[in-house]
Amino acid sequence: METTFIYTLSDKRGNIRYVGKTSREIKKRLYSHIKESQSSKISHKINWIKSLLNNNERPIIEIIDIVPTTEWVFWEQYWIDQFRQWGYK
């Protein structure tokens, strides 16, 4: 069974700002988020990562679930909803 990682991006104070999924190595996914923030793209996530990098910080990536690849859409949305209920943006 193929699996997918559901993960969060947070800052060093524990503020979770992003929930995502990947089937790649987790460190490579973090690197791609950082690389994307150095592009001309604009989004809340990118602006947040840029602000961290400007303060000599990096986002912290943590795996919160490992799910069957065929079910990642459900589980990613589940975790997004769960973190919103817990008061995260």
Coordinates of C-alpha atoms in Angstrom, one line a residue:
M1 CA 0.0 0.0 0.0
E2 CA 1.4 3.4 -1.0
T3 CA 1.3 6.0 1.7
T4 CA 1.2 9.8 1.9
F5 CA 2.4 12.1 4.7
I6 CA 0.1 14.8 6.1
Y7 CA 2.3 17.5 7.6
T8 CA 2.3 20.9 9.2
L9 CA 4.5 23.9 8.8
S10 CA 4.9 26.0 11.9
D11 CA 7.2 28.6 13.4
K12 CA 9.5 28.1 16.5
R13 CA 6.7 29.4 18.8
G14 CA 4.4 26.5 17.7
N15 CA 2.1 28.6 15.4
I16 CA 0.9 26.1 12.8
R17 CA 0.2 28.0 9.6
Y18 CA 0.0 25.3 6.9
V19 CA -1.2 21.7 6.5
G20 CA -0.1 19.9 3.4
K21 CA 0.6 16.4 2.0
T22 CA 3.5 14.8 0.3
S23 CA 4.7 11.4 -0.8
R24 CA 8.2 12.6 -1.1
E25 CA 10.9 12.8 1.6
I26 CA 9.8 15.3 4.2
K27 CA 13.0 17.3 4.1
K28 CA 12.8 17.7 0.3
R29 CA 9.2 19.0 0.7
L30 CA 10.4 21.6 3.2
Y31 CA 13.1 22.7 0.8
S32 CA 10.6 23.1 -2.0
H33 CA 8.5 25.3 0.2
I34 CA 11.5 27.5 1.0
K35 CA 12.6 27.6 -2.7
E36 CA 9.0 28.5 -3.7
S37 CA 9.1 31.5 -1.3
Q38 CA 12.1 32.9 -3.2
S39 CA 10.0 33.1 -6.4
S40 CA 7.8 35.9 -7.5
K41 CA 4.7 33.9 -6.5
I42 CA 2.4 35.5 -3.8
S43 CA 0.3 33.8 -1.2
H44 CA -0.2 33.9 2.5
K45 CA 2.0 30.8 3.0
I46 CA 4.8 32.3 0.8
N47 CA 4.6 35.7 2.6
W48 CA 4.8 33.9 6.0
I49 CA 7.8 31.8 5.0
K50 CA 9.5 34.9 3.6
S51 CA 8.9 36.7 6.9
L52 CA 10.5 33.8 8.8
L53 CA 13.5 33.7 6.5
N54 CA 13.9 37.5 6.9
N55 CA 14.1 36.9 10.6
N56 CA 16.7 34.2 10.2
E57 CA 14.1 31.5 11.0
R58 CA 12.9 28.5 9.0
P59 CA 9.5 26.9 9.0
I60 CA 9.4 23.7 11.0
I61 CA 7.9 20.7 9.2
E62 CA 6.3 17.9 11.2
I63 CA 4.5 14.8 10.0
I64 CA 1.1 14.5 11.7
D65 CA -0.3 11.5 9.9
I66 CA 0.5 8.8 7.4
V67 CA -2.4 7.8 5.3
P68 CA -3.2 5.6 2.3
T69 CA -2.4 7.5 -0.9
T70 CA -5.9 6.9 -2.1
E71 CA -7.3 8.7 0.9
W72 CA -5.0 11.8 1.2
V73 CA -7.7 14.3 0.1
F74 CA -10.0 13.3 2.9
W75 CA -7.3 13.3 5.6
E76 CA -5.7 16.5 4.5
Q77 CA -9.1 18.3 4.8
Y78 CA -9.8 16.6 8.1
W79 CA -6.6 17.9 9.6
I80 CA -7.1 21.4 8.1
D81 CA -10.6 21.5 9.7
Q82 CA -9.2 20.1 13.0
F83 CA -6.5 22.7 13.3
R84 CA -9.1 25.5 12.5
Q85 CA -11.3 24.1 15.3
W86 CA -8.3 24.3 17.7
G87 CA -7.9 28.0 16.8
Y88 CA -5.1 27.9 14.2
K89 CA -5.2 30.1 11.1

